[in-house]
Amino acid sequence: MQWKQRLLREHRGRTRWPKQQVLYFSKKKLYKSMASKPGIITDWPWTFLGNFKYLVLAPFVGHSIYTNFMSKDERHGDIVYIIILPLLLSIVIHNQIWISLSRYRTAKDNNRIVDKSIEFDQVDRESNWDDQILFNRLIYYIGYLLLEQAHHLPLWRTDGIVMIALLHIGFVEFLYYWLHRALHHHFFYSRYHSHHHSSIVTEPITCTLSFQNRFTIIFFYIL
């Protein structure tokens, strides 16, 4: 049983797996079968809509079109309000390009990190990668409607870019690190984070699944 001892030595000390995890071995690979214990508010509220989930944005899109082209209030002609949807589409297309390129490289079998092809279970598990993008757009629409300071913003401000960069390098990265570490606690790991580590063949969207549920997103925004 030398192969078992070697695998245990390689993985000992890296991550403290929760007690709910069931480990089993093959002679070539170490697999982790994770007991699923979904926590509260795990699913997104639009999960039942399936592929029609983007309909939740329809009222905001319709309102933005109306106020920009038909209404005569102070938001008339505000490109910030109307550009939220095109930005969403551009991000989705950008992500899909990288997903397709990654899977093409995996299928072509060049420069694989793991000598294993992506499985349909992983594809299905990561198919909701755009929920986070959808949630962010909802925050943008609601924020625009609630905050008058968000109206008629310039498309570019150098001082704003510098401020965002400093906040990201300092506060956001610090917060992200400790929140990620908290998700590796056995209580949160088995309920919210284990599905992220069950993806053996990593691809660009695998990292987004680290926070791909309502609990961690809401917790992150509250902090």
PDB file of C-alpha atoms in Angstrom:
ATOM      1  CA  MET A   1       0.000   0.000   0.000  1.00  0.00           C
ATOM      2  CA  GLN A   2       2.865   2.376  -0.657  1.00  0.00           C
ATOM      3  CA  TRP A   3       0.819   4.371  -3.140  1.00  0.00           C
ATOM      4  CA  LYS A   4      -1.777   5.198  -0.438  1.00  0.00           C
ATOM      5  CA  GLN A   5       0.890   6.341   1.999  1.00  0.00           C
ATOM      6  CA  ARG A   6       2.537   8.496  -0.661  1.00  0.00           C
ATOM      7  CA  LEU A   7      -0.753  10.197  -1.563  1.00  0.00           C
ATOM      8  CA  LEU A   8      -1.532  10.866   2.075  1.00  0.00           C
ATOM      9  CA  ARG A   9       1.921  12.378   2.629  1.00  0.00           C
ATOM     10  CA  GLU A  10       1.472  14.631  -0.403  1.00  0.00           C
ATOM     11  CA  HIS A  11      -1.871  15.959   0.800  1.00  0.00           C
ATOM     12  CA  ARG A  12      -1.229  16.054   4.538  1.00  0.00           C
ATOM     13  CA  GLY A  13      -1.026  19.593   5.844  1.00  0.00           C
ATOM     14  CA  ARG A  14      -2.340  21.305   2.710  1.00  0.00           C
ATOM     15  CA  THR A  15      -6.016  21.462   3.549  1.00  0.00           C
ATOM     16  CA  ARG A  16      -7.852  20.166   6.555  1.00  0.00           C
ATOM     17  CA  TRP A  17     -10.664  18.253   4.941  1.00  0.00           C
ATOM     18  CA  PRO A  18     -13.943  18.265   6.863  1.00  0.00           C
ATOM     19  CA  LYS A  19     -15.117  15.124   8.604  1.00  0.00           C
ATOM     20  CA  GLN A  20     -18.016  14.857   6.173  1.00  0.00           C
ATOM     21  CA  GLN A  21     -15.623  14.219   3.314  1.00  0.00           C
ATOM     22  CA  VAL A  22     -15.336  10.593   2.298  1.00  0.00           C
ATOM     23  CA  LEU A  23     -11.954   9.661   0.838  1.00  0.00           C
ATOM     24  CA  TYR A  24     -11.403   6.768  -1.427  1.00  0.00           C
ATOM     25  CA  PHE A  25      -8.470   5.812  -3.564  1.00  0.00           C
ATOM     26  CA  SER A  26      -7.526   4.420  -6.911  1.00  0.00           C
ATOM     27  CA  LYS A  27      -3.990   3.321  -7.686  1.00  0.00           C
ATOM     28  CA  LYS A  28      -3.352   6.373  -9.868  1.00  0.00           C
ATOM     29  CA  LYS A  29      -5.357   9.220  -8.435  1.00  0.00           C
ATOM     30  CA  LEU A  30      -6.779  10.533  -5.209  1.00  0.00           C
ATOM     31  CA  TYR A  31     -10.471  11.348  -5.413  1.00  0.00           C
ATOM     32  CA  LYS A  32     -12.596  13.291  -2.942  1.00  0.00           C
ATOM     33  CA  SER A  33     -16.244  12.436  -2.601  1.00  0.00           C
ATOM     34  CA  MET A  34     -17.830  15.310  -0.726  1.00  0.00           C
ATOM     35  CA  ALA A  35     -20.940  14.972   1.350  1.00  0.00           C
ATOM     36  CA  SER A  36     -23.293  17.742   0.289  1.00  0.00           C
ATOM     37  CA  LYS A  37     -24.970  19.688   3.104  1.00  0.00           C
ATOM     38  CA  PRO A  38     -26.518  22.727   1.411  1.00  0.00           C
ATOM     39  CA  GLY A  39     -26.806  25.668   3.782  1.00  0.00           C
ATOM     40  CA  ILE A  40     -29.428  28.363   3.970  1.00  0.00           C
ATOM     41  CA  ILE A  41     -30.014  30.624   0.937  1.00  0.00           C
ATOM     42  CA  THR A  42     -27.797  28.426  -1.219  1.00  0.00           C
ATOM     43  CA  ASP A  43     -29.862  28.746  -4.400  1.00  0.00           C
ATOM     44  CA  TRP A  44     -30.416  31.966  -6.267  1.00  0.00           C
ATOM     45  CA  PRO A  45     -34.013  33.277  -6.269  1.00  0.00           C
ATOM     46  CA  TRP A  46     -34.202  32.920 -10.063  1.00  0.00           C
ATOM     47  CA  THR A  47     -33.040  29.278 -10.153  1.00  0.00           C
ATOM     48  CA  PHE A  48     -36.569  28.071 -10.952  1.00  0.00           C
ATOM     49  CA  LEU A  49     -36.519  30.150 -14.163  1.00  0.00           C
ATOM     50  CA  GLY A  50     -33.751  28.034 -15.662  1.00  0.00           C
ATOM     51  CA  ASN A  51     -32.490  29.457 -18.953  1.00  0.00           C
ATOM     52  CA  PHE A  52     -35.033  32.298 -18.690  1.00  0.00           C
ATOM     53  CA  LYS A  53     -33.373  33.774 -15.587  1.00  0.00           C
ATOM     54  CA  TYR A  54     -32.338  36.937 -17.437  1.00  0.00           C
ATOM     55  CA  LEU A  55     -35.992  37.918 -17.496  1.00  0.00           C
ATOM     56  CA  VAL A  56     -35.460  39.331 -13.984  1.00  0.00           C
ATOM     57  CA  LEU A  57     -33.632  42.206 -15.697  1.00  0.00           C
ATOM     58  CA  ALA A  58     -36.484  42.920 -18.126  1.00  0.00           C
ATOM     59  CA  PRO A  59     -38.239  45.579 -15.970  1.00  0.00           C
ATOM     60  CA  PHE A  60     -34.960  47.471 -15.476  1.00  0.00           C
ATOM     61  CA  VAL A  61     -34.010  47.238 -19.149  1.00  0.00           C
ATOM     62  CA  GLY A  62     -37.460  48.446 -20.198  1.00  0.00           C
ATOM     63  CA  HIS A  63     -37.320  51.313 -17.716  1.00  0.00           C
ATOM     64  CA  SER A  64     -33.852  52.367 -18.880  1.00  0.00           C
ATOM     65  CA  ILE A  65     -34.979  52.444 -22.519  1.00  0.00           C
ATOM     66  CA  TYR A  66     -38.095  54.432 -21.634  1.00  0.00           C
ATOM     67  CA  THR A  67     -36.283  57.030 -19.534  1.00  0.00           C
ATOM     68  CA  ASN A  68     -33.526  57.506 -22.111  1.00  0.00           C
ATOM     69  CA  PHE A  69     -35.666  57.858 -25.226  1.00  0.00           C
ATOM     70  CA  MET A  70     -39.203  58.774 -24.163  1.00  0.00           C
ATOM     71  CA  SER A  71     -39.220  60.315 -20.715  1.00  0.00           C
ATOM     72  CA  LYS A  72     -38.350  63.943 -20.066  1.00  0.00           C
ATOM     73  CA  ASP A  73     -37.111  63.612 -16.485  1.00  0.00           C
ATOM     74  CA  GLU A  74     -33.552  64.340 -15.349  1.00  0.00           C
ATOM     75  CA  ARG A  75     -32.375  60.826 -16.315  1.00  0.00           C
ATOM     76  CA  HIS A  76     -33.176  61.432 -19.991  1.00  0.00           C
ATOM     77  CA  GLY A  77     -30.139  60.733 -22.150  1.00  0.00           C
ATOM     78  CA  ASP A  78     -28.099  59.241 -19.295  1.00  0.00           C
ATOM     79  CA  ILE A  79     -25.756  56.763 -20.965  1.00  0.00           C
ATOM     80  CA  VAL A  80     -24.753  55.253 -17.608  1.00  0.00           C
ATOM     81  CA  TYR A  81     -28.247  53.783 -17.170  1.00  0.00           C
ATOM     82  CA  ILE A  82     -28.550  52.433 -20.693  1.00  0.00           C
ATOM     83  CA  ILE A  83     -25.036  50.956 -20.872  1.00  0.00           C
ATOM     84  CA  ILE A  84     -25.527  48.465 -18.009  1.00  0.00           C
ATOM     85  CA  LEU A  85     -27.088  45.838 -20.306  1.00  0.00           C
ATOM     86  CA  PRO A  86     -24.447  46.086 -23.091  1.00  0.00           C
ATOM     87  CA  LEU A  87     -21.738  45.737 -20.436  1.00  0.00           C
ATOM     88  CA  LEU A  88     -23.438  42.605 -19.123  1.00  0.00           C
ATOM     89  CA  LEU A  89     -23.548  41.089 -22.612  1.00  0.00           C
ATOM     90  CA  SER A  90     -19.905  41.948 -23.250  1.00  0.00           C
ATOM     91  CA  ILE A  91     -18.814  40.261 -20.001  1.00  0.00           C
ATOM     92  CA  VAL A  92     -20.842  37.126 -20.758  1.00  0.00           C
ATOM     93  CA  ILE A  93     -19.389  36.906 -24.279  1.00  0.00           C
ATOM     94  CA  HIS A  94     -15.858  37.516 -22.978  1.00  0.00           C
ATOM     95  CA  ASN A  95     -16.215  34.748 -20.394  1.00  0.00           C
ATOM     96  CA  GLN A  96     -17.717  32.341 -22.910  1.00  0.00           C
ATOM     97  CA  ILE A  97     -14.784  32.869 -25.266  1.00  0.00           C
ATOM     98  CA  TRP A  98     -12.311  31.899 -22.547  1.00  0.00           C
ATOM     99  CA  ILE A  99     -14.447  28.924 -21.481  1.00  0.00           C
ATOM    100  CA  SER A 100     -14.593  27.628 -25.055  1.00  0.00           C
ATOM    101  CA  LEU A 101     -10.864  28.171 -25.565  1.00  0.00           C
ATOM    102  CA  SER A 102     -10.053  26.373 -22.314  1.00  0.00           C
ATOM    103  CA  ARG A 103     -12.222  23.368 -23.185  1.00  0.00           C
ATOM    104  CA  TYR A 104     -10.775  23.247 -26.670  1.00  0.00           C
ATOM    105  CA  ARG A 105      -7.263  23.082 -25.216  1.00  0.00           C
ATOM    106  CA  THR A 106      -8.352  20.397 -22.758  1.00  0.00           C
ATOM    107  CA  ALA A 107      -9.922  18.333 -25.540  1.00  0.00           C
ATOM    108  CA  LYS A 108      -6.852  18.755 -27.735  1.00  0.00           C
ATOM    109  CA  ASP A 109      -4.722  17.251 -24.938  1.00  0.00           C
ATOM    110  CA  ASN A 110      -1.882  19.771 -25.133  1.00  0.00           C
ATOM    111  CA  ASN A 111      -0.228  21.087 -21.965  1.00  0.00           C
ATOM    112  CA  ARG A 112      -2.720  19.501 -19.583  1.00  0.00           C
ATOM    113  CA  ILE A 113      -2.088  20.076 -15.912  1.00  0.00           C
ATOM    114  CA  VAL A 114      -4.174  17.029 -15.002  1.00  0.00           C
ATOM    115  CA  ASP A 115      -4.105  13.957 -17.215  1.00  0.00           C
ATOM    116  CA  LYS A 116      -7.855  13.796 -17.321  1.00  0.00           C
ATOM    117  CA  SER A 117     -10.556  15.166 -19.584  1.00  0.00           C
ATOM    118  CA  ILE A 118     -13.351  17.374 -18.287  1.00  0.00           C
ATOM    119  CA  GLU A 119     -16.459  15.436 -17.288  1.00  0.00           C
ATOM    120  CA  PHE A 120     -20.097  16.276 -17.932  1.00  0.00           C
ATOM    121  CA  ASP A 121     -20.765  16.452 -14.186  1.00  0.00           C
ATOM    122  CA  GLN A 122     -18.312  19.331 -13.896  1.00  0.00           C
ATOM    123  CA  VAL A 123     -19.792  21.078 -16.944  1.00  0.00           C
ATOM    124  CA  ASP A 124     -23.260  20.844 -15.402  1.00  0.00           C
ATOM    125  CA  ARG A 125     -21.995  21.976 -11.983  1.00  0.00           C
ATOM    126  CA  GLU A 126     -20.314  25.051 -13.482  1.00  0.00           C
ATOM    127  CA  SER A 127     -23.151  25.916 -15.881  1.00  0.00           C
ATOM    128  CA  ASN A 128     -24.461  28.646 -13.556  1.00  0.00           C
ATOM    129  CA  TRP A 129     -21.256  30.700 -13.734  1.00  0.00           C
ATOM    130  CA  ASP A 130     -23.210  33.710 -15.015  1.00  0.00           C
ATOM    131  CA  ASP A 131     -25.424  34.009 -11.924  1.00  0.00           C
ATOM    132  CA  GLN A 132     -22.842  36.234 -10.283  1.00  0.00           C
ATOM    133  CA  ILE A 133     -22.804  38.521 -13.343  1.00  0.00           C
ATOM    134  CA  LEU A 134     -26.594  38.696 -13.252  1.00  0.00           C
ATOM    135  CA  PHE A 135     -26.546  39.543  -9.545  1.00  0.00           C
ATOM    136  CA  ASN A 136     -24.016  42.337 -10.103  1.00  0.00           C
ATOM    137  CA  ARG A 137     -26.162  43.905 -12.825  1.00  0.00           C
ATOM    138  CA  LEU A 138     -29.158  43.875 -10.486  1.00  0.00           C
ATOM    139  CA  ILE A 139     -27.050  45.714  -7.914  1.00  0.00           C
ATOM    140  CA  TYR A 140     -26.083  48.279 -10.580  1.00  0.00           C
ATOM    141  CA  TYR A 141     -29.684  48.856 -11.678  1.00  0.00           C
ATOM    142  CA  ILE A 142     -31.013  49.151  -8.126  1.00  0.00           C
ATOM    143  CA  GLY A 143     -28.101  51.359  -7.071  1.00  0.00           C
ATOM    144  CA  TYR A 144     -28.702  53.676 -10.009  1.00  0.00           C
ATOM    145  CA  LEU A 145     -32.379  54.050  -9.158  1.00  0.00           C
ATOM    146  CA  LEU A 146     -31.740  54.676  -5.454  1.00  0.00           C
ATOM    147  CA  LEU A 147     -28.693  56.953  -5.644  1.00  0.00           C
ATOM    148  CA  GLU A 148     -29.023  60.291  -7.400  1.00  0.00           C
ATOM    149  CA  GLN A 149     -25.214  60.594  -7.322  1.00  0.00           C
ATOM    150  CA  ALA A 150     -25.070  57.734  -9.845  1.00  0.00           C
ATOM    151  CA  HIS A 151     -26.877  59.754 -12.508  1.00  0.00           C
ATOM    152  CA  HIS A 152     -24.957  61.259 -15.444  1.00  0.00           C
ATOM    153  CA  LEU A 153     -21.580  59.923 -14.368  1.00  0.00           C
ATOM    154  CA  PRO A 154     -18.679  60.434 -16.785  1.00  0.00           C
ATOM    155  CA  LEU A 155     -17.544  57.346 -18.684  1.00  0.00           C
ATOM    156  CA  TRP A 156     -13.946  57.930 -17.627  1.00  0.00           C
ATOM    157  CA  ARG A 157     -12.271  59.494 -14.601  1.00  0.00           C
ATOM    158  CA  THR A 158      -8.584  58.916 -13.974  1.00  0.00           C
ATOM    159  CA  ASP A 159      -8.821  59.646 -10.265  1.00  0.00           C
ATOM    160  CA  GLY A 160     -11.640  57.124 -10.002  1.00  0.00           C
ATOM    161  CA  ILE A 161      -9.529  54.431 -11.677  1.00  0.00           C
ATOM    162  CA  VAL A 162      -6.655  55.124  -9.270  1.00  0.00           C
ATOM    163  CA  MET A 163      -9.008  54.994  -6.271  1.00  0.00           C
ATOM    164  CA  ILE A 164     -10.556  51.692  -7.394  1.00  0.00           C
ATOM    165  CA  ALA A 165      -7.098  50.177  -7.961  1.00  0.00           C
ATOM    166  CA  LEU A 166      -5.926  51.193  -4.492  1.00  0.00           C
ATOM    167  CA  LEU A 167      -9.090  49.863  -2.847  1.00  0.00           C
ATOM    168  CA  HIS A 168      -8.744  46.569  -4.698  1.00  0.00           C
ATOM    169  CA  ILE A 169      -5.045  46.109  -3.932  1.00  0.00           C
ATOM    170  CA  GLY A 170      -5.481  47.008  -0.284  1.00  0.00           C
ATOM    171  CA  PHE A 171      -8.919  46.391   1.198  1.00  0.00           C
ATOM    172  CA  VAL A 172     -10.615  44.031  -1.282  1.00  0.00           C
ATOM    173  CA  GLU A 173      -7.723  41.564  -1.599  1.00  0.00           C
ATOM    174  CA  PHE A 174      -7.353  41.469   2.186  1.00  0.00           C
ATOM    175  CA  LEU A 175     -11.074  40.837   2.636  1.00  0.00           C
ATOM    176  CA  TYR A 176     -11.187  38.243  -0.156  1.00  0.00           C
ATOM    177  CA  TYR A 177      -8.298  36.288   1.375  1.00  0.00           C
ATOM    178  CA  TRP A 178      -9.821  36.014   4.837  1.00  0.00           C
ATOM    179  CA  LEU A 179     -13.308  35.310   3.518  1.00  0.00           C
ATOM    180  CA  HIS A 180     -11.873  32.509   1.383  1.00  0.00           C
ATOM    181  CA  ARG A 181     -10.067  31.095   4.397  1.00  0.00           C
ATOM    182  CA  ALA A 182     -13.305  31.205   6.380  1.00  0.00           C
ATOM    183  CA  LEU A 183     -15.013  29.174   3.664  1.00  0.00           C
ATOM    184  CA  HIS A 184     -12.481  26.385   4.322  1.00  0.00           C
ATOM    185  CA  HIS A 185     -13.796  25.970   7.856  1.00  0.00           C
ATOM    186  CA  HIS A 186     -15.608  22.636   7.960  1.00  0.00           C
ATOM    187  CA  PHE A 187     -18.983  24.266   8.688  1.00  0.00           C
ATOM    188  CA  PHE A 188     -18.929  26.551   5.630  1.00  0.00           C
ATOM    189  CA  TYR A 189     -16.892  24.192   3.455  1.00  0.00           C
ATOM    190  CA  SER A 190     -19.420  21.358   3.457  1.00  0.00           C
ATOM    191  CA  ARG A 191     -22.351  23.730   2.934  1.00  0.00           C
ATOM    192  CA  TYR A 192     -21.086  26.317   0.454  1.00  0.00           C
ATOM    193  CA  HIS A 193     -17.555  25.771  -0.827  1.00  0.00           C
ATOM    194  CA  SER A 194     -16.981  22.066  -1.450  1.00  0.00           C
ATOM    195  CA  HIS A 195     -18.445  22.123  -4.969  1.00  0.00           C
ATOM    196  CA  HIS A 196     -15.672  24.521  -5.983  1.00  0.00           C
ATOM    197  CA  HIS A 197     -12.999  21.977  -5.011  1.00  0.00           C
ATOM    198  CA  SER A 198     -14.823  19.069  -6.628  1.00  0.00           C
ATOM    199  CA  SER A 199     -13.819  20.364 -10.074  1.00  0.00           C
ATOM    200  CA  ILE A 200     -10.708  18.341 -10.871  1.00  0.00           C
ATOM    201  CA  VAL A 201     -10.051  19.774 -14.344  1.00  0.00           C
ATOM    202  CA  THR A 202      -9.867  23.479 -13.587  1.00  0.00           C
ATOM    203  CA  GLU A 203     -10.901  26.082 -16.158  1.00  0.00           C
ATOM    204  CA  PRO A 204     -11.414  29.871 -16.020  1.00  0.00           C
ATOM    205  CA  ILE A 205     -14.912  29.696 -14.525  1.00  0.00           C
ATOM    206  CA  THR A 206     -13.892  27.208 -11.809  1.00  0.00           C
ATOM    207  CA  CYS A 207     -12.500  30.059  -9.714  1.00  0.00           C
ATOM    208  CA  THR A 208     -15.818  31.924  -9.848  1.00  0.00           C
ATOM    209  CA  LEU A 209     -17.563  28.945  -8.239  1.00  0.00           C
ATOM    210  CA  SER A 210     -15.620  29.723  -5.087  1.00  0.00           C
ATOM    211  CA  PHE A 211     -18.305  32.351  -4.386  1.00  0.00           C
ATOM    212  CA  GLN A 212     -21.034  31.006  -6.639  1.00  0.00           C
ATOM    213  CA  ASN A 213     -23.951  30.965  -4.209  1.00  0.00           C
ATOM    214  CA  ARG A 214     -26.189  33.510  -2.572  1.00  0.00           C
ATOM    215  CA  PHE A 215     -24.780  33.165   0.928  1.00  0.00           C
ATOM    216  CA  THR A 216     -21.170  33.995   0.122  1.00  0.00           C
ATOM    217  CA  ILE A 217     -22.067  36.755  -2.337  1.00  0.00           C
ATOM    218  CA  ILE A 218     -24.409  38.491   0.132  1.00  0.00           C
ATOM    219  CA  PHE A 219     -21.932  37.994   2.986  1.00  0.00           C
ATOM    220  CA  PHE A 220     -19.160  39.487   0.871  1.00  0.00           C
ATOM    221  CA  TYR A 221     -21.240  42.531  -0.111  1.00  0.00           C
ATOM    222  CA  ILE A 222     -22.339  43.131   3.485  1.00  0.00           C
ATOM    223  CA  LEU A 223     -18.697  43.168   4.603  1.00  0.00           C
TER     224      LEU A 223
END
